[in-house]
C-alpha cells in the first residue's frame, strides 16, 4: 500500500467473469476474507432500496468486492456519503461474456448521522456482462420479507476495470509457497506488485477486513476495508489507532477507494510491526466507525508475511 500505483492493474476478464476464484490459494473462509476489488465507471441508471427510488443520489462508480469464499458484492455510493451493497454468491455463466450471482442481502449505509448501517435479507439475483468488451450492464434485483423491492442497474462507460488484488495467484505453480495461513490469519503474494509485496489479512468484525502490506522495500502499512464505508479521496478522514488502548502517534490515512483506507505511521519503516506483535488488540477509530482487531497469533503470521516477501 506504499506506492499505491503498484496496486492498480488491468483486471483479466477470465479472473472476474469466470467466477474468478478458482486460482485463489486455500485460505480461511468468511465474509471478511477479501480477495480483490474491481472498479468500473459509468452511469447508475437505477437504484431502489426498500421500494424507495434513490437513483438521483447514486454516483457513477460501481465496485465489486470479491471474496475467497465465492461471495461477491456490488457497491454504489450515494451522494449523502453512504453506500448500498448487493451481496451474494457467484452462480452460473449463461455464456462466455456474462455471469449470474445470487443476492441474499443488501447492506444499507445512508450516510446519515445517528442512522446505523443495516443489513436486509433479500431473495434475488444479479446479472452482469463483460466490461472488457465495451459498455456493459450490471443488474441486480431482490425482494425482502415485507415485499420491499431492491434494484441496482449500472451501465459502464466502456473503460476497462481496475483491480486491487489481495493475493490472487496467476497459477498455482507460480509461487505455491507464497500462500499461507495461521489460524484466522491468511496471506499471499500481491499479484503484479513490482516491489514483491505480500498481504496478510483477517476478518475483524464480520464486516471489516484488516490487512497488513509488506514489501521488499521494507514497507509495512495497514489497511481496512468495509463495503458499507463511503469515504472521499479529496477529504481524507482523521483517524485514531490504538494498541491495547494506547494511541499510536502520527497516523496518516489515505482513501484508496471509498470502502478502503490505508494507514501509515510517522515513524521509521516497519514502525507498526512491533506494536502489532506485542499487543493483544488494535483499535481503529475513523468517523463514526470503530474497528477492533484481535491480534492473537499476529507474531507468527507477520513472520510468515516477511517470508512471503522474501520468497522463502
XYZ file of C-alpha atoms in Angstrom:
312
model
C 0.000 0.000 0.000
C 3.112 2.185 -0.027
C 3.397 3.351 -3.639
C -0.269 2.767 -4.230
C 0.010 2.969 -8.011
C 1.561 -0.504 -7.940
C -1.745 -1.873 -6.650
C -3.686 -0.902 -9.772
C -3.501 -3.055 -12.887
C -5.796 -4.345 -15.581
C -8.265 -6.976 -14.439
C -8.101 -10.153 -16.519
C -11.545 -10.937 -17.871
C -11.132 -14.600 -17.001
C -10.480 -13.722 -13.362
C -13.731 -11.871 -12.804
C -16.098 -13.195 -15.432
C -15.386 -16.908 -14.981
C -16.134 -16.966 -11.278
C -12.682 -15.621 -10.702
C -11.663 -17.535 -7.606
C -10.614 -20.956 -8.861
C -6.938 -19.981 -8.729
C -7.080 -18.361 -5.286
C -4.928 -20.192 -2.732
C -6.651 -22.010 0.109
C -7.454 -19.605 2.925
C -9.762 -19.059 5.831
C -13.407 -18.817 4.805
C -15.673 -15.933 5.805
C -17.146 -12.693 4.579
C -14.080 -10.782 5.732
C -11.765 -12.922 3.582
C -11.364 -10.282 0.902
C -9.518 -11.304 -2.260
C -9.910 -8.361 -4.647
C -11.844 -5.267 -5.594
C -12.841 -4.457 -9.192
C -13.866 -0.878 -10.006
C -15.690 0.471 -13.073
C -17.068 3.880 -14.004
C -20.257 4.759 -15.844
C -23.883 5.631 -15.121
C -26.070 4.402 -12.288
C -29.294 4.048 -14.257
C -31.486 2.895 -11.390
C -31.247 2.372 -7.630
C -34.186 1.314 -5.464
C -33.839 0.495 -1.750
C -36.803 -0.990 0.142
C -39.099 0.433 -2.529
C -37.564 3.927 -2.332
C -36.204 5.293 -5.612
C -32.706 6.624 -4.858
C -31.479 6.876 -8.449
C -30.818 10.618 -8.231
C -28.374 10.061 -5.338
C -26.422 7.252 -6.998
C -22.871 8.080 -8.119
C -21.068 6.925 -11.269
C -18.809 4.258 -9.853
C -19.528 0.565 -9.265
C -17.263 -1.504 -7.031
C -17.262 -5.304 -6.968
C -15.832 -6.916 -3.826
C -14.542 -10.456 -4.394
C -14.033 -12.966 -1.581
C -12.254 -16.311 -1.460
C -15.493 -17.961 -0.334
C -17.106 -17.258 -3.708
C -19.146 -14.418 -2.218
C -19.158 -11.154 -4.120
C -20.833 -7.789 -3.642
C -21.709 -4.827 -5.862
C -21.480 -1.424 -4.164
C -22.555 2.026 -5.320
C -22.008 5.227 -3.391
C -24.808 7.691 -2.749
C -24.415 11.450 -2.563
C -25.039 11.751 1.171
C -21.796 9.904 1.907
C -23.418 6.491 2.123
C -23.174 3.249 0.179
C -25.512 0.457 -0.918
C -24.218 -3.099 -1.434
C -25.939 -6.058 -3.118
C -24.226 -9.197 -1.791
C -24.467 -12.847 -2.833
C -22.708 -15.892 -4.273
C -21.356 -16.339 -7.788
C -23.611 -18.563 -9.910
C -23.702 -19.926 -13.426
C -22.331 -18.395 -16.615
C -25.020 -18.101 -19.313
C -22.243 -17.580 -21.872
C -18.591 -16.580 -22.142
C -19.289 -12.891 -21.544
C -21.892 -12.875 -18.784
C -22.185 -14.037 -15.187
C -25.001 -14.712 -12.736
C -24.897 -14.089 -8.999
C -27.419 -14.662 -6.242
C -28.429 -11.799 -3.936
C -29.213 -12.751 -0.346
C -28.653 -9.457 1.443
C -28.457 -5.736 0.849
C -26.238 -3.600 3.109
C -27.569 -0.059 3.520
C -25.499 2.896 4.723
C -27.490 6.075 4.119
C -24.629 8.242 5.356
C -26.808 9.990 7.924
C -25.687 10.806 11.455
C -27.486 8.687 14.000
C -28.748 6.158 11.449
C -26.844 2.862 11.781
C -25.697 0.711 8.901
C -28.253 -2.045 8.311
C -28.287 -5.403 6.535
C -31.528 -6.650 4.985
C -32.101 -10.268 3.990
C -33.446 -10.483 0.441
C -34.071 -13.044 -2.267
C -32.884 -12.171 -5.741
C -30.108 -12.257 -8.306
C -27.620 -10.224 -10.325
C -26.609 -10.444 -13.969
C -23.502 -8.736 -15.280
C -21.677 -8.518 -18.596
C -18.004 -8.493 -19.547
C -16.760 -4.886 -19.104
C -13.729 -5.553 -21.302
C -15.826 -5.645 -24.465
C -17.219 -2.131 -24.331
C -20.085 -0.715 -22.251
C -21.538 -3.413 -20.009
C -24.592 -3.675 -17.754
C -24.838 -4.925 -14.197
C -28.383 -5.517 -12.982
C -29.419 -6.742 -9.513
C -32.927 -7.271 -8.167
C -34.159 -8.548 -4.817
C -37.201 -8.612 -2.530
C -37.283 -8.651 1.279
C -39.761 -10.427 3.551
C -42.021 -7.356 3.554
C -42.092 -7.397 -0.272
C -39.859 -4.334 -0.422
C -38.039 -4.026 -3.739
C -34.265 -3.593 -4.185
C -32.902 -2.759 -7.630
C -29.485 -1.780 -8.993
C -28.829 -1.138 -12.672
C -25.443 0.226 -13.721
C -24.033 0.783 -17.216
C -20.268 1.147 -17.649
C -18.750 3.783 -19.916
C -16.541 1.244 -21.699
C -13.410 1.997 -19.666
C -11.805 -1.304 -18.579
C -11.999 -2.114 -14.856
C -9.177 -1.646 -12.393
C -8.490 -4.202 -9.681
C -6.999 -4.022 -6.245
C -5.772 -7.593 -5.856
C -5.118 -9.191 -2.478
C -3.242 -12.370 -3.238
C -4.848 -13.892 -6.352
C -2.158 -16.107 -7.864
C -1.973 -16.325 -11.648
C -1.074 -20.003 -11.434
C -0.729 -22.419 -8.569
C 2.807 -23.329 -9.705
C 3.891 -19.680 -9.942
C 4.716 -19.400 -6.239
C 2.985 -22.171 -4.306
C 4.811 -21.388 -1.057
C 3.624 -17.779 -1.033
C 0.093 -18.624 0.142
C -0.093 -19.187 3.883
C -2.453 -19.411 6.822
C -2.070 -19.136 10.611
C -5.362 -19.623 12.431
C -7.632 -16.747 11.374
C -4.785 -15.047 9.511
C -4.202 -15.717 5.825
C -1.934 -14.187 3.232
C -0.363 -14.434 -0.177
C 1.712 -12.580 -2.716
C 0.207 -9.357 -4.063
C -0.010 -10.321 -7.719
C 1.507 -7.714 -10.048
C 3.327 -5.780 -7.322
C 6.771 -4.712 -8.579
C 8.056 -4.390 -5.009
C 7.415 -8.107 -4.390
C 4.776 -7.246 -1.802
C 2.572 -9.626 0.152
C -0.676 -9.064 2.041
C -1.714 -10.531 5.372
C -5.395 -10.315 6.290
C -8.061 -11.375 8.735
C -11.705 -10.640 9.388
C -12.064 -8.046 12.145
C -15.755 -7.932 12.990
C -17.712 -9.779 10.306
C -17.901 -6.654 8.155
C -14.384 -5.186 8.123
C -11.237 -6.774 6.708
C -7.935 -5.838 8.361
C -4.820 -6.066 6.172
C -1.070 -5.696 6.562
C 1.044 -4.997 3.470
C 4.824 -5.551 3.420
C 7.271 -5.436 0.527
C 10.939 -5.770 -0.385
C 11.488 -2.067 0.326
C 10.514 -2.714 3.972
C 7.155 -1.023 3.697
C 4.761 -2.101 6.439
C 1.338 -0.492 6.053
C -2.112 -1.236 7.445
C -5.386 -1.381 5.545
C -9.064 -1.540 6.473
C -11.864 -2.467 4.075
C -15.616 -2.300 4.714
C -18.251 -2.491 1.959
C -20.514 -0.070 3.839
C -17.947 2.733 4.093
C -18.043 5.690 1.725
C -15.008 7.935 2.210
C -13.885 10.551 -0.309
C -10.278 10.787 -1.510
C -10.331 14.582 -1.600
C -11.198 14.789 2.109
C -9.253 12.033 3.939
C -10.778 11.430 7.366
C -8.976 11.898 10.622
C -8.396 8.669 12.457
C -7.020 7.240 15.670
C -5.095 3.998 16.037
C -4.685 2.402 19.466
C -2.726 -0.668 20.590
C -4.059 -2.078 23.870
C -5.729 1.270 24.471
C -2.616 3.364 23.890
C -2.721 5.810 20.929
C -0.141 5.308 18.201
C 1.312 8.721 17.241
C 1.461 10.432 13.854
C -1.050 8.299 11.983
C -1.954 9.372 8.436
C -4.860 7.974 6.425
C -5.244 7.640 2.660
C -8.523 6.837 0.924
C -7.609 4.139 -1.589
C -11.252 3.565 -2.537
C -14.435 4.807 -0.817
C -14.521 1.464 1.002
C -10.809 1.109 1.791
C -8.400 3.106 3.930
C -4.613 2.782 4.124
C -2.996 3.779 7.423
C 0.625 4.817 7.794
C 2.638 5.782 10.855
C 5.048 8.677 11.096
C 7.955 6.642 12.421
C 10.589 4.542 10.721
C 9.794 1.818 8.192
C 8.159 -1.101 9.935
C 7.024 1.134 12.801
C 3.723 -0.740 13.092
C 5.363 -4.139 13.339
C 6.460 -4.022 16.963
C 3.095 -2.920 18.421
C 1.212 -5.449 16.264
C 3.448 -8.258 17.542
C 3.440 -7.073 21.165
C -0.224 -6.106 21.622
C -3.406 -8.032 22.276
C -5.813 -5.716 20.467
C -5.717 -2.993 17.830
C -8.498 -0.404 17.733
C -9.113 1.829 14.717
C -11.451 4.812 15.045
C -12.447 6.740 11.944
C -15.534 8.924 11.561
C -18.366 7.157 13.356
C -16.737 3.757 12.930
C -14.756 1.801 15.495
C -12.992 -1.397 14.417
C -11.409 -3.790 16.905
C -8.857 -6.338 15.712
C -7.814 -9.306 17.854
C -4.043 -9.652 17.387
C -3.756 -13.199 18.699
C -1.304 -15.119 16.510
C -0.015 -11.948 14.848
C 3.734 -12.517 15.544
C 3.778 -15.863 13.715
C 1.604 -14.501 10.909
C 3.854 -11.447 10.442
C 6.934 -13.686 10.331
C 5.303 -15.676 7.537
C 4.393 -12.418 5.794
C 8.075 -11.486 5.572
C 8.899 -14.990 4.369
C 6.350 -14.439 1.625
C 8.054 -11.163 0.664
C 11.444 -12.861 0.616
C 10.155 -15.850 -1.324
C 11.250 -18.370 1.299
